Short mmCIF file of C-alpha atoms and ligand atoms in Angstrom, two decimals:
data_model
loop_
_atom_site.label_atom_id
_atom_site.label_comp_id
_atom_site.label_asym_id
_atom_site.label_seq_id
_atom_site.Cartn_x
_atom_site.Cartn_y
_atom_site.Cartn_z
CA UNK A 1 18.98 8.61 10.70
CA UNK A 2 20.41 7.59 7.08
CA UNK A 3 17.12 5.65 5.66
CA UNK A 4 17.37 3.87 2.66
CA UNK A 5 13.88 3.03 0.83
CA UNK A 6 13.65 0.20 -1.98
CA UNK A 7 10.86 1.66 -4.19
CA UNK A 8 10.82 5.30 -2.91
CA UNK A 9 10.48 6.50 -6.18
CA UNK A 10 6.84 5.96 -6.36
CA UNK A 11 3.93 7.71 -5.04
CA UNK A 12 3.96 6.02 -1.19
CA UNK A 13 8.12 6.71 -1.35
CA UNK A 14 7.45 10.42 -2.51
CA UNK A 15 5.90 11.45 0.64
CA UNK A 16 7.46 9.10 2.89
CA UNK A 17 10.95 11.18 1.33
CA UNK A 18 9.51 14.44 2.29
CA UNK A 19 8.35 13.82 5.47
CA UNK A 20 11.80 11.84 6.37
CA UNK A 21 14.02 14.52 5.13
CA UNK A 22 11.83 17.03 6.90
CA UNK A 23 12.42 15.54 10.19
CA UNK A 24 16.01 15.87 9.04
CA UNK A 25 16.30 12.49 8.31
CA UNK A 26 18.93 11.37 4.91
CA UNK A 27 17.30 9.56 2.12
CA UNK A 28 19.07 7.23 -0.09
CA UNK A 29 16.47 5.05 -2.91
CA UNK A 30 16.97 1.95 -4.63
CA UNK A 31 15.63 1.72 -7.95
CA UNK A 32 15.64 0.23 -11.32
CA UNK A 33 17.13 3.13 -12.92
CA UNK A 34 20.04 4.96 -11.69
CA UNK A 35 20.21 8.79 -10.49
CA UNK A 36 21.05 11.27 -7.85
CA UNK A 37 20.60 9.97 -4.11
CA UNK A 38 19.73 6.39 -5.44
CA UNK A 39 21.13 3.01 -5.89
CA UNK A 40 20.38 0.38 -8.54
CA UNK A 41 19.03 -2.96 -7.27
CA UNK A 42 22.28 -4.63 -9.04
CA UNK A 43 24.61 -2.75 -6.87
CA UNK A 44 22.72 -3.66 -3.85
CA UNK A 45 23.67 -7.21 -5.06
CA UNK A 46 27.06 -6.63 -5.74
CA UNK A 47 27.68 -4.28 -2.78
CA UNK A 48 25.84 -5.64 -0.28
CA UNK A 49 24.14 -2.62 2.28
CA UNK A 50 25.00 0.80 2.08
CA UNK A 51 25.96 2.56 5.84
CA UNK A 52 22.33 2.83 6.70
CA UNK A 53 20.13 2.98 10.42
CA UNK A 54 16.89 1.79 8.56
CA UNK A 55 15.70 0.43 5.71
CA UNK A 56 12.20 0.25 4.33
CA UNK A 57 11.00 -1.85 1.05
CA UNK A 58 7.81 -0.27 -1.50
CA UNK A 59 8.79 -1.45 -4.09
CA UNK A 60 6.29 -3.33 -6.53
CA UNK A 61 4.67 -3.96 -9.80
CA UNK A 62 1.45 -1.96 -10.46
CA UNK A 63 -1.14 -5.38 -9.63
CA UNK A 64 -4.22 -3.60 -11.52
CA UNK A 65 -2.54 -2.73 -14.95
CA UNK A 66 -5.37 -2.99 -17.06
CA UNK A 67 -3.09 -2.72 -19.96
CA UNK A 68 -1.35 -6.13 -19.13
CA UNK A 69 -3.51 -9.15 -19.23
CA UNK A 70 -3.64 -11.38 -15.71
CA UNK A 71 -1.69 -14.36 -17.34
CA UNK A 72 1.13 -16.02 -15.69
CA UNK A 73 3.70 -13.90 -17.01
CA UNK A 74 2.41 -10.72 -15.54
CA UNK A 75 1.56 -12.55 -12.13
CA UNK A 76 4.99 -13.65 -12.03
CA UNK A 77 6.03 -10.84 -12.46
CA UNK A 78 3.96 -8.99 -9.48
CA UNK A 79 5.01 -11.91 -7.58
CA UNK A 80 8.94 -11.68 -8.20
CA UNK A 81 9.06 -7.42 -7.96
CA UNK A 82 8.06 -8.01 -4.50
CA UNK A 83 9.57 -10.99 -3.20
CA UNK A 84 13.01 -10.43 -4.65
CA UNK A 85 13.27 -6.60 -3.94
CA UNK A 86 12.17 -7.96 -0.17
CA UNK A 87 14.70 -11.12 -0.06
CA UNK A 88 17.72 -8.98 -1.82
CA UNK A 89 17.64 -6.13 1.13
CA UNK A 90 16.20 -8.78 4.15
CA UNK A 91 19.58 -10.96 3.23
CA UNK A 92 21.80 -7.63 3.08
CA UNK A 93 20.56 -6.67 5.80
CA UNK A 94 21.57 -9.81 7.43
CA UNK A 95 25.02 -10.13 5.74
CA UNK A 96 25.85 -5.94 7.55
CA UNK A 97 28.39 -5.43 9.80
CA UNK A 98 26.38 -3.00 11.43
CA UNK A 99 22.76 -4.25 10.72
CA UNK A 100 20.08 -1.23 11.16
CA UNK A 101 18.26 -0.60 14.13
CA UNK A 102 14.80 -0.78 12.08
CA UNK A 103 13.42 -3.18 8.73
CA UNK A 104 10.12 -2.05 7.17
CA UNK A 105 7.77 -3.42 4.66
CA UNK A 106 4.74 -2.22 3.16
CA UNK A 107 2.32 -5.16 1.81
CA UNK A 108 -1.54 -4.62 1.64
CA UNK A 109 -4.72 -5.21 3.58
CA UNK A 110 -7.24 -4.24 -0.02
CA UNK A 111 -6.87 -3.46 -3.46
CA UNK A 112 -8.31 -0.53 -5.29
CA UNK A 113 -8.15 1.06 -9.08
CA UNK A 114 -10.34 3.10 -11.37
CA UNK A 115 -11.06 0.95 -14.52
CA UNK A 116 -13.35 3.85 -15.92
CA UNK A 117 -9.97 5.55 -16.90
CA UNK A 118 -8.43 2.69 -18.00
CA UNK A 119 -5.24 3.00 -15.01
CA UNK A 120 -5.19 2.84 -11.45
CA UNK A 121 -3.15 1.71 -8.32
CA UNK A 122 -3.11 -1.62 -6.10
CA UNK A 123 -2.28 -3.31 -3.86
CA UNK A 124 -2.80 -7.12 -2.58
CA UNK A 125 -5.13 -8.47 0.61
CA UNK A 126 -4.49 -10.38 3.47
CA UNK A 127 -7.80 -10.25 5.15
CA UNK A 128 -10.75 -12.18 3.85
CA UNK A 129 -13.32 -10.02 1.90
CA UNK A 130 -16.41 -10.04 4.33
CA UNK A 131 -19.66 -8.05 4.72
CA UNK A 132 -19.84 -8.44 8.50
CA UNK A 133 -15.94 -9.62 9.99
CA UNK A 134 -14.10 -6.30 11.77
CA UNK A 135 -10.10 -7.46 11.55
CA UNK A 136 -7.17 -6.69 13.74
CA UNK A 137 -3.44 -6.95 13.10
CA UNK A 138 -4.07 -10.12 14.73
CA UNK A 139 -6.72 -11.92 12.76
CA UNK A 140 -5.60 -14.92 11.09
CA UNK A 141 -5.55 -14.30 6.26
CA UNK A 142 -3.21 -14.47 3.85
CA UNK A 143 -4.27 -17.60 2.60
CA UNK A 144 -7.18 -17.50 0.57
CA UNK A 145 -6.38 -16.59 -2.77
CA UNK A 146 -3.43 -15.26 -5.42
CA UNK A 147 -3.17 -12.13 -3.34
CA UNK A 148 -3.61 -13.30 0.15
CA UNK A 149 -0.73 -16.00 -0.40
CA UNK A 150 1.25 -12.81 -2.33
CA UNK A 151 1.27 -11.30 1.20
CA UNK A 152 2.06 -13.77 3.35
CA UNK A 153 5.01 -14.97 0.73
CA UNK A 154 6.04 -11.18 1.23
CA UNK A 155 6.09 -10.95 4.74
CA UNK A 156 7.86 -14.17 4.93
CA UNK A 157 10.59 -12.94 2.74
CA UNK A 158 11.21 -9.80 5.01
CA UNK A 159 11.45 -12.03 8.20
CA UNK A 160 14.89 -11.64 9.82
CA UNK A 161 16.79 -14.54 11.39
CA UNK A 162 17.81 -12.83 15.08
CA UNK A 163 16.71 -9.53 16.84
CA UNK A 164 19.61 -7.24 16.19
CA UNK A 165 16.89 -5.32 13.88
CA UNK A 166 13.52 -4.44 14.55
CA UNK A 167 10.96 -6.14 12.53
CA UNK A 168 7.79 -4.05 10.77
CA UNK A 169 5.01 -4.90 8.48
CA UNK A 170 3.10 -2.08 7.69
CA UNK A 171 -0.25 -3.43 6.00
CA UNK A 172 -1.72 -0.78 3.94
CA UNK A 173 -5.17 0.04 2.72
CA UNK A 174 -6.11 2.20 -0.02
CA UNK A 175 -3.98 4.96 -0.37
CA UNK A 176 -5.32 8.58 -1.17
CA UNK A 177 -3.04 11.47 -1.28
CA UNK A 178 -2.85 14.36 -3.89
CA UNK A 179 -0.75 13.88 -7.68
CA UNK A 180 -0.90 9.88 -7.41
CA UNK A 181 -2.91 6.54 -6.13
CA UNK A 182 -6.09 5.54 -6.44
CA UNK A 183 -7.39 8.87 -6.44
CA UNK A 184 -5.46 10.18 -9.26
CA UNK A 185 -7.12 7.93 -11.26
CA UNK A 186 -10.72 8.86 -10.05
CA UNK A 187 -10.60 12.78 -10.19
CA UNK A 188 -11.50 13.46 -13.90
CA UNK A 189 -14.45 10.92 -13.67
CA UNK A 190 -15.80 12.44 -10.29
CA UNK A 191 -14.87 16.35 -11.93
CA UNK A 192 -17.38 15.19 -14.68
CA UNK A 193 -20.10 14.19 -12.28
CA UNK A 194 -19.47 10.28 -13.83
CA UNK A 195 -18.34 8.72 -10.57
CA UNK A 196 -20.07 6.01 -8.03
CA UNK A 197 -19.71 3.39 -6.46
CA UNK A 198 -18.41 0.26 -7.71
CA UNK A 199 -20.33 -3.13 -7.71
CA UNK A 200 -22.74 -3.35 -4.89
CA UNK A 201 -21.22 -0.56 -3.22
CA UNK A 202 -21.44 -2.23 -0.24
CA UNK A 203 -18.55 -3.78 0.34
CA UNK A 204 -15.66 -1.59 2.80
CA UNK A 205 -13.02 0.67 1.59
CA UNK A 206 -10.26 0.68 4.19
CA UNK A 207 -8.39 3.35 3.33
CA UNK A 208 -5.56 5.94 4.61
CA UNK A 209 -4.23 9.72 4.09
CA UNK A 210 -1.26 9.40 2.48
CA UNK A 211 0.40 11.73 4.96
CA UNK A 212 -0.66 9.14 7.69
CA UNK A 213 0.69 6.43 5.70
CA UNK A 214 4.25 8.37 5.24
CA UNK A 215 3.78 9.24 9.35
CA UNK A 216 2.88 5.78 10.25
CA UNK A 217 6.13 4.51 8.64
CA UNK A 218 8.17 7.47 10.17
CA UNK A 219 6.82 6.21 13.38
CA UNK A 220 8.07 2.98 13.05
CA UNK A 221 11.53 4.18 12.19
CA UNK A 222 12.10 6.26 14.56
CA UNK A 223 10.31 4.71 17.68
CA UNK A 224 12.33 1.94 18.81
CA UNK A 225 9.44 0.20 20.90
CA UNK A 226 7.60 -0.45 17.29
CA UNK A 227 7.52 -3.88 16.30
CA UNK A 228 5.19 -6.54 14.04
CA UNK A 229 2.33 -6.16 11.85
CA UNK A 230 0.41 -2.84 11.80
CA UNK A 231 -2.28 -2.22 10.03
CA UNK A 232 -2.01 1.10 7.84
CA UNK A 233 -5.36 2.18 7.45
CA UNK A 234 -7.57 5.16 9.01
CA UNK A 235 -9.55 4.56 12.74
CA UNK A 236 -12.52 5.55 10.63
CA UNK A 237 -12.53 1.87 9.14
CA UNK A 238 -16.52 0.85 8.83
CA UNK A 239 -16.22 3.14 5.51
CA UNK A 240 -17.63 1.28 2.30
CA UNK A 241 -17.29 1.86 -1.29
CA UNK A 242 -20.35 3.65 -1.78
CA UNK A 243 -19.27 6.00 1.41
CA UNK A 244 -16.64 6.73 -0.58
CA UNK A 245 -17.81 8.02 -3.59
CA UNK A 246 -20.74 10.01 -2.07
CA UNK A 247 -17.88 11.65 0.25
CA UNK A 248 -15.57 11.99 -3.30
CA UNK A 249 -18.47 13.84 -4.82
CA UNK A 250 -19.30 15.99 -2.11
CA UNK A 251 -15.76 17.40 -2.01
CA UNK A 252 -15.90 18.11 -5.58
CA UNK A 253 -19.46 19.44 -5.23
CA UNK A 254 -20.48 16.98 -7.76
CA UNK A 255 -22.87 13.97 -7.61
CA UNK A 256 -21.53 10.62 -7.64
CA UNK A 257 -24.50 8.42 -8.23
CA UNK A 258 -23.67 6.19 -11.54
CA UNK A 259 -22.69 2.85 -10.32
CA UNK A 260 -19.67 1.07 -12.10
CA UNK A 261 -21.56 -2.48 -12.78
CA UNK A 262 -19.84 -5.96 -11.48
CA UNK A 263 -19.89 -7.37 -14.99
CA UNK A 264 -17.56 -4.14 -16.33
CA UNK A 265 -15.05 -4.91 -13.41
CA UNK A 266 -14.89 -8.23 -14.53
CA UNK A 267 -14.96 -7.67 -17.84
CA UNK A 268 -11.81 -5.61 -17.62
CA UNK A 269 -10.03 -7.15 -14.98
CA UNK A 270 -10.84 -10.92 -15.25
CA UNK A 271 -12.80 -12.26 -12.22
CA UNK A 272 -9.43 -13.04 -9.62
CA UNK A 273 -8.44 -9.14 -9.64
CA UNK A 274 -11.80 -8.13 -9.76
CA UNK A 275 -12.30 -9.31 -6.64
CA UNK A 276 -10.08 -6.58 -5.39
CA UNK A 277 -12.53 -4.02 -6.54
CA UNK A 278 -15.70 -5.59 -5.90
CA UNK A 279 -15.29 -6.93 -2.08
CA UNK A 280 -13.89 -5.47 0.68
CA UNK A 281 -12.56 -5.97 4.15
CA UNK A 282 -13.57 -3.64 7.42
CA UNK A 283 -10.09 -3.37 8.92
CA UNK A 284 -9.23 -1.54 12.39
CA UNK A 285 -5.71 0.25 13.26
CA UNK A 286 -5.44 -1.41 16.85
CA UNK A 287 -1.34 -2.08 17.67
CA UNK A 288 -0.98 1.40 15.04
CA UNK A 289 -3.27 3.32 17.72
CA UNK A 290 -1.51 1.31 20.58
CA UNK A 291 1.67 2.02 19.26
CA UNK A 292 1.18 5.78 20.06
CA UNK A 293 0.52 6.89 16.31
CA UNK A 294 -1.80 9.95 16.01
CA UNK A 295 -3.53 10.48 13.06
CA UNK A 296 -3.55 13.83 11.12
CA UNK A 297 -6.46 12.85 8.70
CA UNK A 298 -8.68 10.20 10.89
CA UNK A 299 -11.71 11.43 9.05
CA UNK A 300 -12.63 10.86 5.66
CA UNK A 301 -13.94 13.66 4.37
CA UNK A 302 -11.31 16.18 5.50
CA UNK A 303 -9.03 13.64 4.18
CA UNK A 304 -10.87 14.27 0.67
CA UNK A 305 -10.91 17.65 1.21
CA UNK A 306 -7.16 17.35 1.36
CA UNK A 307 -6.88 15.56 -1.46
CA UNK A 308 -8.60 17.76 -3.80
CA UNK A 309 -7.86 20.95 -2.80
N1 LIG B 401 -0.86 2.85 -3.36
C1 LIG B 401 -1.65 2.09 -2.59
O1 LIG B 401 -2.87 2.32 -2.47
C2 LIG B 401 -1.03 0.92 -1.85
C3 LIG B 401 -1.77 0.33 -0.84
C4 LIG B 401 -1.22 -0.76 -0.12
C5 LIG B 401 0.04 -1.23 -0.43
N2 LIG B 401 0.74 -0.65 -1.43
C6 LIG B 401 2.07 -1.19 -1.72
O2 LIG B 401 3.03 -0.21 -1.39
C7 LIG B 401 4.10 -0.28 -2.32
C8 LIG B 401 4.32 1.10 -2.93
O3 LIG B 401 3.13 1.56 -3.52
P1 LIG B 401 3.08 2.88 -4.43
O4 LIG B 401 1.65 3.25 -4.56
O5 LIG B 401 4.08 3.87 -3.95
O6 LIG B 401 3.56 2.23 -5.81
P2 LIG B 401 4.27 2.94 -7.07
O7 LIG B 401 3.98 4.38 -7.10
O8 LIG B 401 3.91 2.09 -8.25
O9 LIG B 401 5.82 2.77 -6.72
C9 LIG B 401 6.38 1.52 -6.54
C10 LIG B 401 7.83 1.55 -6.99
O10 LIG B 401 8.20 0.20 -7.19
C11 LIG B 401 9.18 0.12 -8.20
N3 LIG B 401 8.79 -0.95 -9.14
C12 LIG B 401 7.71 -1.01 -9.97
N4 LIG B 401 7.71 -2.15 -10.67
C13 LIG B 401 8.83 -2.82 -10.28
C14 LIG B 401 9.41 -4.06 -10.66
N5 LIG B 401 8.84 -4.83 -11.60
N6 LIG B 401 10.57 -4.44 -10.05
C15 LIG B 401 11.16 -3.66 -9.11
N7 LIG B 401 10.65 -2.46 -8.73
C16 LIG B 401 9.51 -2.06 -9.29
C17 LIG B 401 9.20 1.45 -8.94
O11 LIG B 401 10.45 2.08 -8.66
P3 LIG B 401 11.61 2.27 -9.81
O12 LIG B 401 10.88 2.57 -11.08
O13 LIG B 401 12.40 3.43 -9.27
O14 LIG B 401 12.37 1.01 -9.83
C18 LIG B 401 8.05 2.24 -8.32
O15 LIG B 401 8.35 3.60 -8.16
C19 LIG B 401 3.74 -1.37 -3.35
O16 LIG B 401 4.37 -2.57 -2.98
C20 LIG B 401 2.24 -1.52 -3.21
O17 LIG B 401 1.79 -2.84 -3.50
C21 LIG B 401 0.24 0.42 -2.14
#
């Protein structure tokens, strides 16, 4: 299958690359900046789709950039990275001679970042944050604040007029996986014994092994009964934050008791994105486990021990 990915540069598009090109699969990116096996966003435009069988969009401004204040500018511009990479390749893909056999998009079910090191990852929610709700692929969201309505402008954007291609919406949680994410960010702190949970800690952490994540997407490429929303998260779903970190310390060996306090979350992230951090959603995998996906790290902590290896 030739496989182009908007936004495989980055740390989801690194492994989904691998693990494509190991199933002998061809790779082409589409990026801001041009190189070897990639196309620019501008000759997308002028050139309309390259001979492709699939196409796949990650491609996204970082949402938790501490370093850029949440003013309209910068949500604008986390808005527009995702809608118009999403429009530009849903209306090439409509304008192809030969449209693809298979359209996927990556938008988000959480949000997660380390502000203790000052950078960190994201991504936007479409399911309320709740204490007690368990959601499905088919539980109603999206429209409850910035990042809710983010997602459901997103996935609106990547619908497809017809059937000739095969719709997907992957819906992510946190992502863990080794040299990037989330977890990239949290390493030194948890190394120095300075990590814990964030807020309350109570709130859940729906997370994924970036390997799944990369297999969940091959999976919808390749298997041509795939189709709709499914979540991208790990079975083992009732996780929450403070899970986390105890599991994060215990593969490091080191404790992971010193809390990261509501008010410093807010403080650095203003109270809409801190939201992301501070609540949480329990989400389950049911159409990805009904779709015939197996996961390779279902489990957290071998997923951590994974990670930090
Ligand atoms: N990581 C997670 O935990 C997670 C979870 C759920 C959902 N997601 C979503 O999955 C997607 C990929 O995540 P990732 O972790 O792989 O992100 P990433 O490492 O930041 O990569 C995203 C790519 O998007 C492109 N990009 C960044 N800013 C852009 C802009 N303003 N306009 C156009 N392109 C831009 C960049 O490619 P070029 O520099 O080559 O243009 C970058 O390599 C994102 O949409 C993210 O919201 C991520």
């Amino acid at each position: 299958m030739r496989v182009l990915v908007g936004g495989g540069t980055g740390f989801i598009g690194t492994a989904l690359s691998q693990l494509l090109r190991a199933r002998g699969h061809e790779v082409t990116l589409v990026s801001r900046k041009p190189g070897p096996g990639r196309i620019t966003w501008e000759e997308l435009a002028a050139s309309g789709l390259p001979r492709c069988d699939a196409v796949v969009n990650l491609a996204g401004e970082n949402i938790l950039n501490p370093l850029r204040r949440w003013n309209e500018t910068f949500q604008k511009e986390v808005l527009s990275s995702r809608l118009e990479t999403t429009q530009l390749l849903a209306g090439a893909i409509t304008k192809a001679p030969q449209p693809p056999q298979a359209w996927v998009l990556v938008t988000g079910v959480e949000g997660e970042a380390e502000p203790r090191t000052n950078t960190c990852r994201s991504t936007a929610a479409y399911y309320q944050p709740s204490l007690t709700a368990e959601y499905d692929e088919d539980s109603p969201g999206g429209n409850f604040d910035f990042f809710s309505n983010l997602v459901t402008k997103w996935e609106a954007a990547a619908r497809l007029p017809g059937d000739s291609t095969r719709q997907v919406v992957v819906r992510s949680g946190v992502v863990l996986g080794r040299g990037g994410g989330a977890i990239g960010h949290m390493l030194l702190p948890f190394r120095l014994g300075l990590g814990g949970p964030i807020g309350s800690g109570h709130q859940f952490f729906p997370w994924i092994h970036v390997g799944d994540l990369a297999g969940i997407l091959a999976h919808a490429l390749e298997a041509s009964h795939v189709q709709g929303v499914l979540n991208g998260v790990a079975p083992a779903s009732a996780t929450t934050n403070a899970e986390f970190a105890q599991a994060l310390g215990a593969a490091l060996g080191r404790p992971a008791f010193i809390p990261l306090p509501s008010a410093v979350v807010q403080a650095v992230f203003g109270r809409e994105r801190a939201v992301m951090l501070l609540e949480g959603q329990k989400v389950v995998p049911r159409r990805t486990l009904a779709a015939g996906y197996r996961y390779s790290f279902p489990e957290l902590r071998a997923a951590l021990r994974e990670v930090v290896a």
